[in-house]
Short mmCIF file of C-alpha atoms in Angstrom, two decimals:
data_model
loop_
_atom_site.label_atom_id
_atom_site.label_comp_id
_atom_site.label_asym_id
_atom_site.label_seq_id
_atom_site.Cartn_x
_atom_site.Cartn_y
_atom_site.Cartn_z
CA UNK A 2 123.53 52.23 113.87
CA UNK A 3 126.04 50.29 111.76
CA UNK A 4 126.33 46.56 112.28
CA UNK A 5 129.37 44.46 111.41
CA UNK A 6 129.14 41.92 108.63
CA UNK A 7 131.84 39.57 109.94
CA UNK A 8 131.12 35.96 110.70
CA UNK A 9 131.44 34.53 114.20
CA UNK A 10 133.33 31.23 114.52
CA UNK A 11 135.59 29.32 116.86
CA UNK A 12 139.25 29.66 115.91
CA UNK A 13 142.74 29.99 117.31
CA UNK A 14 146.05 30.93 115.66
CA UNK A 15 149.41 31.65 117.25
CA UNK A 16 151.07 34.15 114.86
CA UNK A 17 150.76 36.14 111.67
CA UNK A 18 151.61 33.64 108.94
CA UNK A 19 150.69 31.83 105.75
CA UNK A 20 149.16 28.39 106.39
CA UNK A 21 149.23 25.75 103.65
CA UNK A 22 146.02 23.65 103.76
CA UNK A 23 145.53 20.35 101.89
CA UNK A 24 142.18 19.32 100.47
CA UNK A 25 141.32 16.83 97.71
CA UNK A 26 144.92 16.46 96.59
CA UNK A 27 145.98 20.08 96.31
CA UNK A 28 147.26 22.82 98.59
CA UNK A 29 145.64 26.20 99.33
CA UNK A 30 147.60 29.02 100.95
CA UNK A 31 145.64 31.11 103.49
CA UNK A 32 146.67 34.55 104.80
CA UNK A 33 146.06 34.35 108.56
CA UNK A 34 146.41 37.16 111.09
CA UNK A 35 146.01 36.46 114.80
CA UNK A 36 144.80 39.31 116.98
CA UNK A 37 145.06 42.97 115.98
CA UNK A 38 141.26 43.42 115.83
CA UNK A 39 139.62 46.03 118.05
CA UNK A 40 136.12 44.98 119.09
CA UNK A 41 133.46 47.57 120.00
CA UNK A 42 129.95 46.82 121.20
CA UNK A 43 127.47 49.73 121.02
CA UNK A 44 130.37 52.14 120.86
CA UNK A 45 132.20 50.68 123.90
CA UNK A 46 135.54 48.90 123.54
CA UNK A 47 135.51 45.23 124.55
CA UNK A 48 138.68 43.77 126.06
CA UNK A 49 138.08 40.15 125.06
CA UNK A 50 140.42 37.59 126.60
CA UNK A 51 140.37 35.39 123.48
CA UNK A 52 141.67 37.07 120.33
CA UNK A 53 140.06 37.31 116.92
CA UNK A 54 141.50 35.63 113.83
CA UNK A 55 141.46 37.15 110.33
CA UNK A 56 141.68 34.59 107.49
CA UNK A 57 141.78 36.03 103.98
CA UNK A 58 140.11 39.28 105.18
CA UNK A 59 137.27 37.43 106.94
CA UNK A 60 137.19 38.01 110.71
CA UNK A 61 136.44 35.08 113.05
CA UNK A 62 135.61 35.71 116.69
CA UNK A 63 135.64 33.16 119.57
CA UNK A 64 132.00 32.34 120.01
CA UNK A 65 132.05 32.08 123.82
CA UNK A 66 133.69 35.50 124.28
CA UNK A 67 131.32 37.04 121.74
CA UNK A 68 128.30 35.49 123.44
CA UNK A 69 129.37 36.73 126.88
CA UNK A 70 129.69 40.24 125.49
CA UNK A 71 126.09 40.08 124.22
CA UNK A 72 124.79 38.56 127.46
CA UNK A 73 124.14 35.16 125.88
CA UNK A 74 125.07 31.81 127.46
CA UNK A 75 127.30 29.72 125.19
CA UNK A 76 128.20 26.08 125.97
CA UNK A 77 130.64 23.86 124.06
CA UNK A 78 130.24 20.08 124.05
CA UNK A 79 133.56 18.71 122.88
CA UNK A 80 132.26 15.12 122.78
CA UNK A 81 129.60 15.97 120.18
CA UNK A 82 131.46 18.99 118.76
CA UNK A 83 128.36 21.10 119.40
CA UNK A 84 127.85 24.78 120.28
CA UNK A 85 124.73 25.36 122.43
CA UNK A 86 123.19 28.85 122.54
CA UNK A 87 120.99 29.24 125.66
CA UNK A 88 119.46 32.71 125.30
CA UNK A 89 119.87 35.97 127.19
CA UNK A 90 121.93 35.62 130.36
CA UNK A 91 121.66 39.09 131.90
CA UNK A 92 118.62 41.21 131.04
CA UNK A 93 119.78 44.11 133.21
CA UNK A 94 123.08 44.37 131.34
CA UNK A 95 121.25 43.95 128.06
CA UNK A 96 118.88 46.85 128.87
CA UNK A 97 121.79 49.04 129.91
CA UNK A 98 123.61 48.21 126.70
CA UNK A 99 120.52 49.11 124.70
CA UNK A 100 120.34 52.54 126.37
CA UNK A 101 124.01 53.16 125.67
CA UNK A 102 123.47 52.09 122.09
CA UNK A 103 120.59 54.56 121.68
CA UNK A 104 122.70 57.42 123.09
CA UNK A 105 125.53 56.49 120.73
CA UNK A 106 123.14 56.29 117.79
CA UNK A 107 121.54 59.67 118.56
CA UNK A 108 124.95 61.37 118.78
CA UNK A 109 126.02 59.79 115.48
CA UNK A 110 122.80 60.83 113.74
CA UNK A 111 123.12 64.41 115.00
CA UNK A 112 126.64 64.63 113.67
CA UNK A 113 125.59 63.17 110.33
CA UNK A 114 122.65 65.59 110.12
CA UNK A 115 124.92 68.56 110.83
CA UNK A 116 127.31 67.45 108.09
CA UNK A 117 124.48 67.02 105.57
CA UNK A 118 123.06 70.46 106.36
CA UNK A 119 126.50 72.00 106.22
CA UNK A 120 127.22 70.43 102.81
CA UNK A 121 123.85 71.61 101.49
CA UNK A 122 122.59 68.06 100.87
CA UNK A 123 119.48 68.87 102.89
CA UNK A 124 118.11 72.27 103.83
CA UNK A 125 117.96 73.72 107.33
CA UNK A 126 114.52 74.62 108.67
CA UNK A 127 113.82 78.36 108.46
CA UNK A 128 117.14 78.93 106.74
CA UNK A 129 117.01 81.46 103.95
CA UNK A 130 119.31 79.29 101.83
CA UNK A 131 120.37 75.64 101.81
CA UNK A 132 123.68 76.52 100.13
CA UNK A 133 126.34 79.14 100.71
CA UNK A 134 129.61 80.47 99.42
CA UNK A 135 132.55 80.49 101.81
CA UNK A 136 133.74 84.01 102.62
CA UNK A 137 137.36 84.93 103.17
CA UNK A 138 138.71 87.38 105.70
CA UNK A 139 136.73 90.40 106.77
CA UNK A 140 134.54 90.60 103.66
CA UNK A 141 131.28 89.28 105.18
CA UNK A 142 127.84 90.75 104.50
CA UNK A 143 125.13 91.07 107.14
CA UNK A 144 122.93 88.59 105.25
CA UNK A 145 125.74 86.00 105.29
CA UNK A 146 126.11 86.48 109.06
CA UNK A 147 122.34 86.04 109.46
CA UNK A 148 122.35 82.86 107.36
CA UNK A 149 125.15 81.38 109.44
CA UNK A 150 123.38 82.25 112.69
CA UNK A 151 120.19 80.53 111.52
CA UNK A 152 122.18 77.51 110.39
CA UNK A 153 123.87 77.33 113.82
CA UNK A 154 120.54 77.55 115.60
CA UNK A 155 118.95 74.86 113.44
CA UNK A 156 121.94 72.52 113.62
CA UNK A 157 123.20 72.85 117.19
CA UNK A 158 120.34 74.14 119.38
CA UNK A 159 119.57 70.55 120.45
CA UNK A 160 123.15 69.26 120.29
CA UNK A 161 122.79 67.97 123.86
CA UNK A 162 119.67 66.09 124.90
CA UNK A 163 117.52 67.99 127.46
CA UNK A 164 119.44 71.27 126.89
CA UNK A 165 118.11 74.07 124.68
CA UNK A 166 120.77 76.43 123.33
CA UNK A 167 120.31 79.80 121.60
CA UNK A 168 122.84 81.31 119.20
CA UNK A 169 123.65 84.88 118.21
CA UNK A 170 126.38 85.87 115.75
CA UNK A 171 127.86 89.26 114.98
CA UNK A 172 130.68 90.60 112.84
CA UNK A 173 132.87 93.43 114.06
CA UNK A 174 136.34 94.59 113.13
CA UNK A 175 138.35 91.52 112.12
CA UNK A 176 136.47 88.81 114.01
CA UNK A 177 133.22 86.92 114.30
CA UNK A 178 131.61 86.73 117.73
CA UNK A 179 129.25 83.88 118.60
CA UNK A 180 127.24 83.89 121.83
CA UNK A 181 125.70 80.63 123.01
CA UNK A 182 123.12 81.15 125.74
CA UNK A 183 121.25 78.93 128.18
CA UNK A 184 117.98 80.44 129.39
CA UNK A 185 116.34 77.85 131.62
CA UNK A 186 117.57 76.82 135.08
CA UNK A 187 116.86 73.13 134.39
CA UNK A 188 118.94 73.35 131.19
CA UNK A 189 121.70 74.98 133.22
CA UNK A 190 121.68 72.10 135.72
CA UNK A 191 121.91 69.58 132.87
CA UNK A 192 124.74 71.55 131.30
CA UNK A 193 126.72 71.37 134.55
CA UNK A 194 126.54 67.58 134.37
CA UNK A 195 128.46 67.51 131.09
CA UNK A 196 132.02 66.27 131.08
CA UNK A 197 134.94 68.45 130.07
CA UNK A 198 135.43 66.58 126.82
CA UNK A 199 131.74 66.89 125.90
CA UNK A 200 131.82 70.68 126.23
CA UNK A 201 135.11 70.96 124.40
CA UNK A 202 133.90 68.78 121.51
CA UNK A 203 130.76 70.89 121.25
CA UNK A 204 132.74 74.15 121.04
CA UNK A 205 135.07 72.62 118.45
CA UNK A 206 132.12 71.48 116.34
CA UNK A 207 130.55 74.95 116.44
CA UNK A 208 133.81 76.67 115.50
CA UNK A 209 134.50 74.21 112.67
CA UNK A 210 130.95 74.76 111.37
CA UNK A 211 131.52 78.53 111.27
CA UNK A 212 134.99 78.10 109.75
CA UNK A 213 133.57 76.15 106.79
CA UNK A 214 131.43 79.19 105.99
CA UNK A 215 133.86 81.98 106.93
CA UNK A 216 137.55 81.39 106.33
CA UNK A 217 140.60 83.38 107.44
CA UNK A 218 138.93 85.22 110.32
CA UNK A 219 139.21 84.89 114.09
CA UNK A 220 136.18 83.44 115.88
CA UNK A 221 135.56 84.44 119.50
CA UNK A 222 132.68 83.33 121.65
CA UNK A 223 131.05 82.63 124.98
CA UNK A 224 128.67 80.17 126.57
CA UNK A 225 126.45 82.16 128.91
CA UNK A 226 123.76 81.42 131.48
CA UNK A 227 121.27 84.24 130.96
CA UNK A 228 119.84 84.18 134.50
CA UNK A 229 123.17 85.36 135.92
CA UNK A 230 124.45 87.30 132.88
CA UNK A 231 127.87 85.75 133.28
CA UNK A 232 130.03 83.63 131.04
CA UNK A 233 130.45 79.93 131.74
CA UNK A 234 133.12 79.66 129.04
CA UNK A 235 134.99 82.03 126.78
CA UNK A 236 136.88 80.73 123.77
CA UNK A 237 138.91 81.82 120.75
CA UNK A 238 139.36 79.99 117.45
CA UNK A 239 142.34 81.37 115.58
CA UNK A 240 142.79 81.76 111.83
CA UNK A 241 144.95 78.62 111.94
CA UNK A 242 142.05 76.70 113.58
CA UNK A 243 143.63 76.51 117.04
CA UNK A 244 141.12 76.50 119.90
CA UNK A 245 141.82 78.07 123.31
CA UNK A 246 139.71 78.81 126.38
CA UNK A 247 139.90 81.81 128.66
CA UNK A 248 138.09 83.30 131.65
CA UNK A 249 138.60 83.15 135.41
CA UNK A 250 140.92 80.22 134.73
CA UNK A 251 142.77 79.39 131.52
CA UNK A 252 142.16 76.25 129.49
CA UNK A 253 143.98 75.25 126.32
CA UNK A 254 143.22 72.72 123.63
CA UNK A 255 145.18 69.87 125.20
CA UNK A 256 144.87 70.26 128.95
CA UNK A 257 142.13 71.69 131.14
CA UNK A 258 142.96 73.28 134.48
CA UNK A 259 142.14 71.35 137.64
CA UNK A 260 140.41 74.53 138.83
CA UNK A 261 137.63 73.86 136.34
CA UNK A 262 135.56 71.61 138.64
CA UNK A 263 135.87 74.11 141.51
CA UNK A 264 134.70 76.97 139.31
CA UNK A 265 131.63 74.95 138.37
CA UNK A 266 130.81 74.46 142.06
CA UNK A 267 130.58 78.20 142.70
CA UNK A 268 128.76 78.72 139.40
CA UNK A 269 125.89 76.59 140.73
CA UNK A 270 125.04 79.30 143.28
CA UNK A 271 123.05 81.83 141.26
CA UNK A 272 121.52 83.61 144.29
CA UNK A 273 121.65 83.88 148.11
CA UNK A 274 119.20 85.05 150.77
CA UNK A 275 119.37 86.97 154.04
CA UNK A 276 117.21 86.76 157.13
CA UNK A 277 114.19 89.09 157.08
CA UNK A 278 114.21 89.71 153.33
CA UNK A 279 111.80 87.63 151.23
CA UNK A 280 113.40 88.16 147.82
CA UNK A 281 116.56 86.50 146.56
CA UNK A 282 119.84 88.36 146.04
CA UNK A 283 121.25 87.51 142.62
CA UNK A 284 124.90 86.53 142.28
CA UNK A 285 126.01 88.50 139.23
CA UNK A 286 129.55 87.16 139.13
CA UNK A 287 131.64 84.54 140.94
CA UNK A 288 135.43 84.44 140.89
CA UNK A 289 137.85 81.87 142.26
CA UNK A 290 141.42 82.34 143.54
CA UNK A 291 143.39 79.26 144.58
CA UNK A 292 146.76 79.12 146.32
CA UNK A 293 148.04 75.55 146.24
CA UNK A 294 151.17 76.51 148.15
CA UNK A 295 149.11 77.84 151.10
CA UNK A 296 146.23 75.39 150.54
CA UNK A 297 143.85 78.33 150.52
CA UNK A 298 140.80 79.24 148.41
CA UNK A 299 139.14 82.63 148.20
CA UNK A 300 135.78 82.98 146.48
CA UNK A 301 134.53 86.42 145.45
CA UNK A 302 130.77 86.77 145.01
CA UNK A 303 129.44 89.97 143.44
CA UNK A 304 125.84 90.52 144.59
CA UNK A 305 123.07 92.57 143.04
CA UNK A 306 122.37 95.01 145.89
CA UNK A 307 119.10 96.97 145.55
CA UNK A 308 117.82 99.91 147.60
CA UNK A 309 114.87 97.97 149.03
CA UNK A 310 117.09 95.31 150.60
CA UNK A 311 119.77 97.58 152.10
CA UNK A 312 117.84 98.10 155.35
CA UNK A 313 117.42 94.33 155.78
CA UNK A 314 121.14 93.85 155.13
CA UNK A 315 122.16 96.56 157.59
CA UNK A 316 120.14 94.92 160.39
CA UNK A 317 122.65 92.10 160.30
CA UNK A 318 125.92 94.03 160.22
CA UNK A 319 128.65 92.82 162.49
CA UNK A 320 129.79 89.33 163.36
CA UNK A 321 127.71 86.16 163.03
CA UNK A 322 124.33 87.89 162.79
CA UNK A 323 122.72 86.19 159.78
CA UNK A 324 122.15 82.43 159.91
CA UNK A 325 120.29 82.30 156.56
CA UNK A 326 123.07 83.82 154.46
CA UNK A 327 125.65 81.83 156.39
CA UNK A 328 123.82 78.60 155.46
CA UNK A 329 124.01 79.41 151.74
CA UNK A 330 127.72 80.18 151.94
CA UNK A 331 128.48 77.13 154.08
CA UNK A 332 126.90 74.81 151.48
CA UNK A 333 129.15 76.22 148.78
CA UNK A 334 132.23 76.04 151.00
CA UNK A 335 131.53 72.42 151.97
CA UNK A 336 131.47 71.37 148.32
CA UNK A 337 134.80 73.13 147.74
CA UNK A 338 136.30 71.59 150.87
CA UNK A 339 135.25 68.09 149.78
CA UNK A 340 137.30 68.59 146.60
CA UNK A 341 140.44 70.09 148.15
CA UNK A 342 140.58 70.07 151.99
CA UNK A 343 141.80 73.69 151.69
CA UNK A 344 140.98 76.65 153.96
CA UNK A 345 138.12 78.57 152.41
CA UNK A 346 137.09 82.21 152.61
CA UNK A 347 134.12 83.72 150.73
CA UNK A 348 134.20 87.51 150.26
CA UNK A 349 130.99 89.37 149.33
CA UNK A 350 130.94 92.44 147.09
CA UNK A 351 128.40 95.00 145.95
CA UNK A 352 128.38 94.37 142.19
CA UNK A 353 127.61 97.99 141.27
CA UNK A 354 130.32 99.60 143.44
CA UNK A 355 132.70 96.58 143.59
CA UNK A 356 133.17 97.31 147.30
CA UNK A 357 133.49 94.53 149.87
CA UNK A 358 130.33 94.17 152.01
CA UNK A 359 131.15 91.07 154.06
CA UNK A 360 132.99 87.75 154.31
CA UNK A 361 132.54 84.18 155.51
CA UNK A 362 135.19 81.91 157.08
CA UNK A 363 134.46 78.21 156.58
CA UNK A 364 136.92 76.93 159.19
CA UNK A 365 135.12 78.76 162.02
CA UNK A 366 131.72 78.90 160.24
CA UNK A 367 131.65 82.65 160.95
CA UNK A 368 130.16 85.47 158.89
CA UNK A 369 130.75 89.20 159.15
CA UNK A 370 128.71 91.82 157.26
CA UNK A 371 129.58 95.48 156.67
CA UNK A 372 127.04 98.30 156.54
CA UNK A 373 126.02 99.34 153.01
#
């Protein structure tokens, strides 16, 4: 973690100017700048009420404001012209700041490590080569693809703390395809806690890493949760290094759709259950349709229907005959309703035939199942 080398002092100045100062019979001209200094503490911007002063490229900060930022009590005795430092004022804030500092430091070190590996300054573990030659266009050998995949795995598999990521890379036609997979359910839960900007920055870093090795070729990819075999994100990185997102909803490089948070709500439901059947029914795909004009949401869940559970399903055909399945669907609908206040309908499909096999209406808390 980098630390500033500026001195801390008490000082005030009213404008950017040159100040003539007299000492021992001669004048000295000082270049003084008031304000214009952005102060960050452990990576967080500090909006200090008193401004900094820069005199001949040396930065002076108001000691009381600086002490408050660090959680230290500062007292000024104007009669004796004395600054009194009284120790830590808020240990809770200090501990929180330390944690934030560690997170900031870890992220910075990871980025620095990725850059060093990418530049060949240090070697990647299990990589067949610590250096590489950048390819151009479609002329990429299988060994070069393998080297890049290993480098991706070594550099980015632990990009996020508490989330393990696996990478695969293939070359076909005029594009490179990268698949980023999440295997463990606990990793998937942690991934869903990430902010939009965190995911976007990660995808950009991965694409830029590949671009440094393989120029003038389109990069396409997905982030996938293996337990449901469905894509969480799909993305394309053009030859001109423009990043776009696609899938059930469309996201571009500058603005993410408001539907994103709703899609993540339905993605959290990876399975449902029905009364009288001990096994879970996997949700193979979940789609979201939103009509803002009608304030209406329809969710389409595609279920993995097996022969051994059809008889259990058919015992509940008709209206309002399965309280267990209804409970699962109600929980999902309540989360969507909390975000929008819209009317919500969940339609169930047989994933193999794509036929509708039931629906749930949140407003009336009613479920209806068809025979399969």
